[in-house]
Short mmCIF file of C-alpha atoms in Angstrom, two decimals:
data_model
loop_
_atom_site.label_atom_id
_atom_site.label_comp_id
_atom_site.label_asym_id
_atom_site.label_seq_id
_atom_site.Cartn_x
_atom_site.Cartn_y
_atom_site.Cartn_z
CA MET T 50 1.43 -12.30 -40.19
CA ARG T 51 3.77 -15.05 -41.45
CA ASP T 52 6.16 -14.17 -38.59
CA LEU T 53 3.73 -15.35 -35.90
CA ASP T 54 4.96 -18.62 -34.39
CA ASP T 55 3.07 -21.90 -34.41
CA ASN T 56 1.94 -21.63 -30.78
CA THR T 57 0.38 -18.22 -31.43
CA TRP T 58 -1.48 -19.47 -34.50
CA ARG T 59 -2.58 -22.58 -32.63
CA TRP T 60 -4.06 -20.37 -29.89
CA ILE T 61 -5.81 -18.19 -32.48
CA ASN T 62 -7.30 -21.20 -34.23
CA ASP T 63 -8.35 -22.86 -30.97
CA ASN T 64 -10.23 -19.74 -29.88
CA GLY T 65 -11.49 -18.64 -33.25
CA ILE T 66 -15.18 -19.32 -32.64
CA VAL T 67 -15.29 -17.11 -29.55
CA TYR T 68 -12.92 -14.32 -30.53
CA LYS T 69 -12.78 -14.47 -34.33
CA PRO T 70 -9.16 -13.56 -33.78
CA ALA T 71 -7.71 -14.26 -37.18
CA SER T 72 -9.14 -11.06 -38.62
CA LYS T 73 -8.46 -9.21 -35.39
CA ALA T 74 -4.89 -10.48 -35.31
CA THR T 75 -4.44 -9.24 -38.86
CA ARG T 76 -5.79 -5.84 -37.85
CA VAL T 77 -3.49 -5.65 -34.80
CA VAL T 78 -0.37 -6.59 -36.76
CA ARG T 79 -1.16 -4.26 -39.66
CA ALA T 80 -1.73 -1.36 -37.28
CA THR T 81 1.13 -1.96 -34.84
CA GLY T 82 3.76 -3.77 -36.91
CA GLN T 83 6.56 -5.73 -35.28
CA THR T 84 5.54 -4.55 -31.79
CA GLY T 85 2.08 -6.09 -32.21
CA LYS T 86 3.53 -9.33 -33.56
CA ARG T 87 5.91 -9.62 -30.63
CA ALA T 88 3.12 -8.85 -28.15
CA LEU T 89 0.91 -11.60 -29.61
CA GLN T 90 3.76 -14.05 -29.20
CA GLU T 91 4.90 -13.02 -25.71
CA LEU T 92 1.60 -12.34 -23.96
CA GLY T 93 -0.16 -15.09 -22.07
CA THR T 94 -3.70 -16.23 -22.79
CA ASP T 95 -5.46 -13.38 -20.94
CA GLY T 96 -3.24 -10.66 -22.36
CA ARG T 97 -3.43 -11.97 -25.90
CA ALA T 98 -7.21 -12.14 -25.75
CA ALA T 99 -7.43 -8.60 -24.36
CA LEU T 100 -5.09 -7.33 -27.09
CA LEU T 101 -7.24 -8.85 -29.81
CA ARG T 102 -10.47 -7.57 -28.31
CA LEU T 103 -8.98 -4.07 -28.23
CA SER T 104 -8.29 -4.15 -31.97
CA ASP T 105 -11.35 -1.98 -32.58
CA ASP T 106 -9.56 0.86 -30.72
CA ILE T 107 -6.19 0.97 -32.45
CA GLU T 108 -5.26 4.40 -31.07
CA THR T 109 -5.43 3.20 -27.47
CA GLU T 110 -3.80 -0.10 -28.37
CA ARG T 111 -0.87 1.69 -30.00
CA ALA T 112 -0.37 3.89 -26.93
CA ILE T 113 -0.23 0.85 -24.63
CA LEU T 114 2.07 -1.15 -26.90
CA ARG T 115 4.36 1.86 -27.32
CA ALA T 116 4.85 2.06 -23.54
CA TRP T 117 5.67 -1.67 -23.50
CA GLU T 118 8.07 -1.34 -26.42
CA ASN T 119 9.83 1.60 -24.70
CA GLY T 120 10.43 -0.49 -21.61
CA ASP T 121 8.03 1.39 -19.33
CA LEU T 122 5.85 -1.71 -18.90
CA SER T 123 6.71 -5.34 -18.29
CA THR T 124 4.73 -7.94 -20.22
CA GLU T 125 2.76 -8.58 -17.02
CA HIS T 126 1.94 -4.87 -16.75
CA LEU T 127 1.01 -4.85 -20.44
CA THR T 128 -1.59 -7.51 -19.71
CA THR T 129 -2.89 -5.49 -16.76
CA ALA T 130 -3.18 -2.32 -18.84
CA LEU T 131 -5.03 -4.10 -21.65
CA ARG T 132 -7.49 -5.73 -19.23
CA ARG T 133 -8.18 -2.50 -17.39
CA VAL T 134 -8.84 -0.56 -20.58
CA GLU T 135 -11.16 -3.32 -21.74
CA GLU T 136 -13.18 -2.96 -18.52
CA MET T 137 -13.70 0.80 -18.93
CA SER T 138 -17.01 2.36 -19.74
CA VAL T 139 -17.37 4.38 -22.94
CA THR T 140 -16.92 7.63 -21.04
CA GLU T 141 -13.88 6.37 -19.15
CA ARG T 142 -12.30 5.13 -22.37
CA ARG T 143 -12.80 8.56 -23.99
CA ILE T 144 -11.14 10.35 -21.06
CA TYR T 145 -8.28 7.85 -20.96
CA LYS T 146 -7.64 8.23 -24.69
CA GLN T 147 -7.41 11.99 -24.21
CA MET T 148 -4.92 11.45 -21.36
CA ALA T 149 -2.85 9.08 -23.47
CA ARG T 150 -2.69 11.66 -26.27
CA VAL T 151 -1.53 14.37 -23.88
CA SER T 152 0.85 12.48 -21.60
CA GLY T 153 1.70 9.40 -23.63
CA ASP T 154 3.45 6.62 -21.74
CA ASP T 155 2.90 8.31 -18.35
CA ALA T 156 -0.87 7.75 -18.43
CA VAL T 157 -0.37 4.19 -19.61
CA GLU T 158 2.02 3.52 -16.72
CA VAL T 159 -0.49 4.81 -14.19
CA MET T 160 -3.23 2.62 -15.65
CA ALA T 161 -0.97 -0.44 -15.55
CA LYS T 162 0.81 0.04 -12.20
CA SER T 163 -1.52 1.96 -9.90
CA ASP T 164 -3.84 -0.10 -7.74
CA GLY T 165 -5.72 2.80 -6.22
CA PRO T 166 -6.79 6.42 -6.55
CA ALA T 167 -4.22 7.50 -9.14
CA ARG T 168 -5.67 5.05 -11.66
CA ARG T 169 -9.17 6.36 -10.96
CA VAL T 170 -7.98 9.92 -11.66
CA MET T 171 -6.94 8.90 -15.20
CA THR T 172 -10.57 8.21 -16.17
CA ASP T 173 -12.59 10.39 -13.79
CA GLY T 174 -14.49 13.04 -15.70
CA GLY T 175 -15.07 14.97 -12.47
CA VAL T 176 -11.34 15.59 -12.02
CA ASP T 177 -9.72 18.68 -13.47
CA MET T 178 -7.67 17.86 -16.58
CA ASP T 179 -4.61 19.71 -15.24
CA PHE T 180 -4.62 17.55 -12.11
CA ARG T 181 -4.95 14.36 -14.18
CA GLU T 182 -1.99 15.40 -16.31
CA SER T 183 0.15 16.29 -13.30
CA ILE T 184 -0.53 12.91 -11.65
CA ALA T 185 0.47 11.22 -14.91
CA ARG T 186 3.68 13.26 -15.06
CA ALA T 187 4.43 12.33 -11.44
CA ALA T 188 4.62 8.72 -12.62
CA ASP T 189 7.72 9.63 -14.63
CA SER T 190 9.26 11.87 -11.96
CA ASP T 191 12.43 11.08 -10.01
CA ALA T 192 10.71 12.60 -6.96
CA THR T 193 8.42 9.58 -6.54
CA ASP T 194 9.71 6.09 -5.80
CA SER T 195 6.59 4.01 -6.28
CA PHE T 196 3.00 4.06 -7.44
CA ASP T 197 1.95 3.41 -3.86
CA GLU T 198 3.29 6.88 -3.04
CA ILE T 199 1.27 8.43 -5.85
CA ASP T 200 -1.87 6.56 -4.77
CA ASP T 201 -1.36 7.65 -1.15
CA ALA T 202 -0.89 11.28 -2.18
CA VAL T 203 -4.08 11.30 -4.27
CA ARG T 204 -5.96 9.70 -1.37
CA LYS T 205 -4.68 12.37 1.04
CA ILE T 206 -5.70 15.15 -1.35
CA ASP T 207 -9.16 13.62 -1.75
CA ASP T 208 -9.52 13.68 2.04
CA LEU T 209 -8.78 17.42 2.26
CA ASP T 210 -11.79 19.74 2.35
CA GLY T 211 -12.59 23.02 0.64
CA GLU T 212 -9.74 25.40 -0.09
CA ALA T 213 -7.15 22.98 1.27
CA ASN T 214 -8.17 20.45 -1.38
CA VAL T 215 -8.01 23.06 -4.15
CA ARG T 216 -4.59 24.28 -3.00
CA ALA T 217 -3.17 20.76 -2.84
CA ARG T 218 -4.32 20.06 -6.41
CA GLU T 219 -2.88 23.37 -7.57
CA LEU T 220 0.45 22.52 -5.96
CA VAL T 221 0.62 19.19 -7.77
CA ASP T 222 -0.37 20.96 -11.03
CA GLU T 223 2.57 23.31 -10.48
CA THR T 224 5.23 20.86 -9.30
CA ASP T 225 4.19 17.36 -10.49
CA GLY T 226 6.26 14.71 -8.68
CA ALA T 227 7.73 17.14 -6.14
CA GLY T 228 4.23 18.14 -5.03
CA VAL T 229 3.16 14.50 -4.79
CA LYS T 230 6.25 13.77 -2.67
CA LEU T 231 5.49 16.64 -0.27
CA VAL T 232 1.83 15.65 0.12
CA ASN T 233 2.79 12.04 0.70
CA GLU T 234 5.38 12.89 3.40
CA LEU T 235 3.19 15.30 5.38
CA ASP T 236 1.23 13.80 8.25
CA ASP T 237 -2.41 14.76 8.83
CA ASP T 238 -1.58 17.80 10.98
CA GLY T 239 1.08 18.91 8.52
CA LEU T 240 -1.35 18.72 5.61
CA GLN T 241 -3.76 21.00 7.48
CA HIS T 242 -1.03 23.50 8.41
CA VAL T 243 0.42 23.68 4.89
CA PHE T 244 -2.78 23.73 2.83
CA ASN T 245 -4.88 25.90 5.13
CA LEU T 246 -2.12 28.51 5.26
CA ASP T 247 -3.53 31.74 3.80
CA ILE T 248 -0.80 34.34 4.38
CA ASP T 249 0.56 36.62 1.68
CA ALA T 250 2.71 34.48 -0.68
CA ALA T 251 1.28 31.20 0.68
CA ASP T 252 1.17 29.68 -2.83
CA ALA T 253 4.81 30.62 -3.44
CA PHE T 254 5.70 29.09 -0.08
CA ARG T 255 4.00 25.78 -0.94
CA THR T 256 5.65 25.61 -4.37
CA ALA T 257 9.07 26.31 -2.85
CA ALA T 258 8.41 23.81 -0.06
CA ALA T 259 7.75 21.01 -2.55
CA ARG T 260 10.92 21.80 -4.46
CA HIS T 261 13.02 22.16 -1.30
CA VAL T 262 11.84 18.77 0.01
CA ASP T 263 12.51 17.17 -3.38
CA ALA T 264 16.02 18.70 -3.42
CA GLY T 265 16.74 17.54 0.12
CA TYR T 266 17.05 21.07 1.54
CA ALA T 267 14.12 20.58 3.93
CA ASP T 268 11.95 17.78 5.24
CA ALA T 269 8.17 17.69 5.48
CA ASP T 270 8.17 18.25 9.25
CA GLU T 271 10.12 21.50 8.82
CA VAL T 272 7.70 22.67 6.13
CA ALA T 273 4.72 21.95 8.39
CA GLU T 274 6.35 23.69 11.35
CA PHE T 275 7.12 26.78 9.29
CA ALA T 276 3.51 26.90 8.04
CA LYS T 277 2.14 26.56 11.58
CA HIS T 278 4.24 29.44 12.94
CA ALA T 279 3.69 31.64 9.87
CA ASP T 280 -0.06 31.16 10.18
CA ASN T 281 0.08 32.38 13.78
CA LEU T 282 1.95 35.49 12.57
CA ASP T 283 -0.45 36.33 9.75
CA GLY T 284 -0.89 40.07 9.28
CA ILE T 285 2.44 41.13 10.81
CA ASP T 286 4.23 43.67 8.65
CA GLY T 287 7.44 42.21 7.24
CA LEU T 288 6.51 38.54 7.60
CA LYS T 289 6.41 38.05 3.84
CA SER T 290 9.45 40.19 2.95
CA GLY T 291 11.45 38.60 5.78
CA PRO T 292 11.30 34.92 6.69
CA VAL T 293 8.75 33.85 4.06
CA ASP T 294 10.83 35.28 1.21
CA ASP T 295 13.97 33.83 2.85
CA PHE T 296 12.32 30.38 2.83
CA VAL T 297 11.06 30.70 -0.75
CA ASN T 298 14.42 31.85 -2.10
CA ALA T 299 16.62 29.57 0.02
CA GLY T 300 19.27 27.74 -1.96
CA VAL T 301 20.65 25.60 0.88
CA SER T 302 19.27 23.88 3.95
CA GLY T 303 20.94 26.36 6.32
CA ASN T 304 18.90 29.26 4.93
CA ILE T 305 15.67 27.30 5.36
CA ARG T 306 16.46 26.51 8.98
CA GLY T 307 17.35 30.15 9.57
CA ALA T 308 13.95 31.24 8.26
CA LEU T 309 12.27 28.56 10.37
CA ASP T 310 14.12 29.72 13.50
CA GLU T 311 12.94 33.28 12.87
CA VAL T 312 9.23 32.45 12.56
CA ARG T 313 9.45 30.10 15.54
CA ARG T 314 10.99 32.77 17.74
CA ALA T 315 8.52 35.38 16.54
CA ASP T 316 5.66 33.00 17.35
CA GLU T 317 7.12 32.44 20.82
CA ILE T 318 7.20 36.20 21.38
CA GLY T 319 3.58 36.30 20.22
CA ALA T 320 2.00 38.12 17.29
CA GLY T 321 0.25 40.51 19.68
CA ASN T 322 3.63 41.64 21.07
CA ILE T 323 5.36 42.26 17.73
CA GLN T 324 5.45 45.64 16.02
CA ARG T 325 6.95 44.41 12.76
CA MET T 326 9.52 42.10 11.19
CA ASN T 327 12.29 42.58 8.63
CA LEU T 328 13.19 46.22 9.23
CA GLU T 329 15.48 47.18 6.35
CA VAL T 330 17.97 50.07 6.36
CA TYR T 331 18.95 51.75 3.10
CA ASP T 332 21.66 54.17 2.02
CA GLY T 333 20.11 55.55 -1.13
CA LYS T 334 19.14 52.47 -3.16
CA ASP T 335 21.51 50.12 -1.35
CA GLN T 336 20.41 48.06 1.63
CA VAL T 337 23.01 48.47 4.36
CA GLY T 338 21.33 46.79 7.30
CA GLU T 339 18.39 44.68 8.48
CA LEU T 340 16.74 43.85 11.78
CA ASP T 341 14.69 40.71 12.29
CA ILE T 342 11.97 41.55 14.84
CA GLN T 343 10.83 44.73 16.57
CA VAL T 344 8.77 44.14 19.69
CA LYS T 345 6.09 46.71 20.59
CA SER T 346 8.22 47.85 23.53
CA GLY T 347 10.85 48.85 20.96
CA LYS T 348 13.27 46.01 21.72
CA ILE T 349 15.04 44.43 18.74
CA VAL T 350 15.28 40.65 18.62
CA GLU T 351 17.77 38.98 16.27
CA SER T 352 17.55 35.31 15.30
CA LYS T 353 20.75 33.28 14.87
CA GLY T 354 21.59 29.65 14.36
CA SER T 355 24.90 29.76 16.19
CA PHE T 356 26.77 32.72 17.66
CA GLY T 357 29.85 33.67 19.63
CA TYR T 358 32.74 31.64 18.30
CA GLN T 359 35.26 34.33 17.33
CA LYS T 360 35.97 37.78 18.72
CA ASP T 361 35.90 39.57 15.36
CA GLU T 362 32.66 37.84 14.34
CA ILE T 363 30.94 38.83 17.58
CA ALA T 364 32.12 42.43 17.28
CA SER T 365 31.01 42.62 13.64
CA GLN T 366 27.54 41.26 14.45
CA PHE T 367 27.05 43.70 17.32
CA GLU T 368 28.28 46.67 15.28
CA GLY T 369 26.06 45.82 12.29
CA LYS T 370 22.87 45.43 14.30
CA LEU T 371 23.51 48.44 16.54
CA SER T 372 24.27 50.57 13.48
CA ALA T 373 20.99 49.45 11.89
CA MET T 374 19.14 50.39 15.08
CA ARG T 375 20.77 53.82 15.03
CA SER T 376 19.97 54.40 11.35
CA HIS T 377 16.39 53.12 11.13
CA SER T 378 13.89 55.93 11.54
CA ASP T 379 11.37 53.76 13.40
CA VAL T 380 13.82 52.35 15.95
CA LYS T 381 15.19 53.99 19.07
CA LEU T 382 18.76 53.40 20.14
CA ASP T 383 18.93 55.23 23.46
CA GLY T 384 17.19 53.31 26.22
CA ASN T 385 16.62 50.29 23.99
CA THR T 386 17.70 46.65 24.04
CA LEU T 387 19.34 44.46 21.43
CA GLU T 388 18.58 40.81 22.10
CA ILE T 389 20.21 38.00 20.13
CA ARG T 390 18.66 34.53 20.34
CA ALA T 391 20.76 31.61 19.13
CA ASN T 392 20.41 27.83 19.06
CA LYS T 393 23.91 27.51 20.42
CA ILE T 394 26.57 29.86 21.83
CA GLY T 395 30.25 29.22 21.32
CA ASP T 396 32.46 31.05 23.87
CA LYS T 397 30.18 32.55 26.53
CA SER T 398 32.98 34.48 28.26
CA LEU T 399 34.01 36.02 24.95
CA VAL T 400 30.39 37.04 24.27
CA LYS T 401 30.12 38.57 27.74
CA SER T 402 33.29 40.63 27.30
CA GLN T 403 32.11 41.94 23.92
CA ILE T 404 28.73 42.93 25.39
CA GLU T 405 30.50 44.97 28.05
CA LYS T 406 32.86 46.55 25.50
CA TRP T 407 30.05 47.64 23.17
CA GLU T 408 27.74 48.95 25.87
CA ASN T 409 30.60 51.06 27.24
CA LYS T 410 31.70 52.21 23.80
CA ILE T 411 28.23 53.46 22.84
CA ALA T 412 27.66 55.16 26.20
CA THR T 413 30.95 57.09 25.99
CA SER T 414 30.98 57.94 22.27
CA SER T 415 29.52 61.07 20.69
CA GLU T 416 29.33 59.14 17.43
CA TRP T 417 26.71 56.97 19.16
CA SER T 418 25.16 59.99 20.94
CA ASN T 419 26.24 58.54 24.27
CA ALA T 420 23.26 56.20 24.08
CA ASP T 421 22.26 53.87 26.88
CA VAL T 422 21.87 50.47 25.23
CA SER T 423 21.46 47.04 26.79
CA ILE T 424 22.72 43.95 24.94
CA GLN T 425 21.75 40.42 25.87
CA VAL T 426 22.38 37.08 24.18
CA ILE T 427 20.14 34.07 24.83
CA ASP T 428 21.59 30.58 24.51
CA GLU T 429 18.52 28.46 23.77
CA SER T 430 20.45 25.17 24.07
CA ALA T 431 21.20 25.93 27.73
CA ASN T 432 18.28 28.29 28.41
CA THR T 433 20.67 30.97 29.70
CA ILE T 434 20.92 34.74 29.19
CA ILE T 435 24.32 36.38 28.78
CA THR T 436 24.62 40.03 29.82
CA ARG T 437 27.54 42.23 30.87
#
């Protein structure tokens, strides 16, 4: 107590009748040591008074001062945190103390820096404890840039109804700041698409989406678009094992966009016209081929980002897909069509010559059972179809 400066003691003496602070100041300093002494000296009038009035709840006071001492709070934020705790009801104080025990400085930061729904969550007994903890952890996450973002995300989740609300909370429980970032970046339509999605592996998709957006592999618009198309394809065999798994397990942005292209094209074909997706071909235990989409007419549709830049690459792609068609027990080769849809085609004349070569080769080869196969490549950038 001898270390308190003259100005601090003068303030204590001047306000002694109202606050009886001398004994409270002693209690604060004994319980919090040098940190409490420094706080009494550096806080302004309001903050100092709030600190002394909180001396009957040393556990909470220590938690707040610890966050200040660690550099998580400015002195101004320290004052805010002390005032806000002082204004809590008994029930709110009990819930907040529990949060401070579990999440430490994170809960204190939310109480000091949030001006909206996130702060309410810290003391709301009607909110699931896991969700409260995850919002507190989001405060310390690199995925979020400000407390306004956290407040906005909580507000958006509150506005969701029914299962969508539950799923959004579960996502934040699972991914903390990454989930908050995804919720905050989705627009109203996107929120509905993502959190009303009820396909097989929808939870895994949402978790992966949050982490992909946080990592910079995808943006929120792409996530929402994927969810919209996948929802329209619900119930199609191979949707989960094909593009949904590709999205979930994607390690780079190119794989995500490939999965998105596939569900978009399947949705354009129409769920009612699709037999199945992700037709895999095995040689024993080894997968040796795969086909993206089988239409009910039997036609095979392959989804590509870009196609047709080198002769060997074109030939290899044709041979691989035609071989998979020949080997898969549920796919016809003779009388069938292989259609490749790409965002962009490189050398159209080279693609055309390879189509002619492979159609002729299959028709004249006993190895291919002299099958009659049509090959066509669609350039979506120019809305053109390349055939022989």
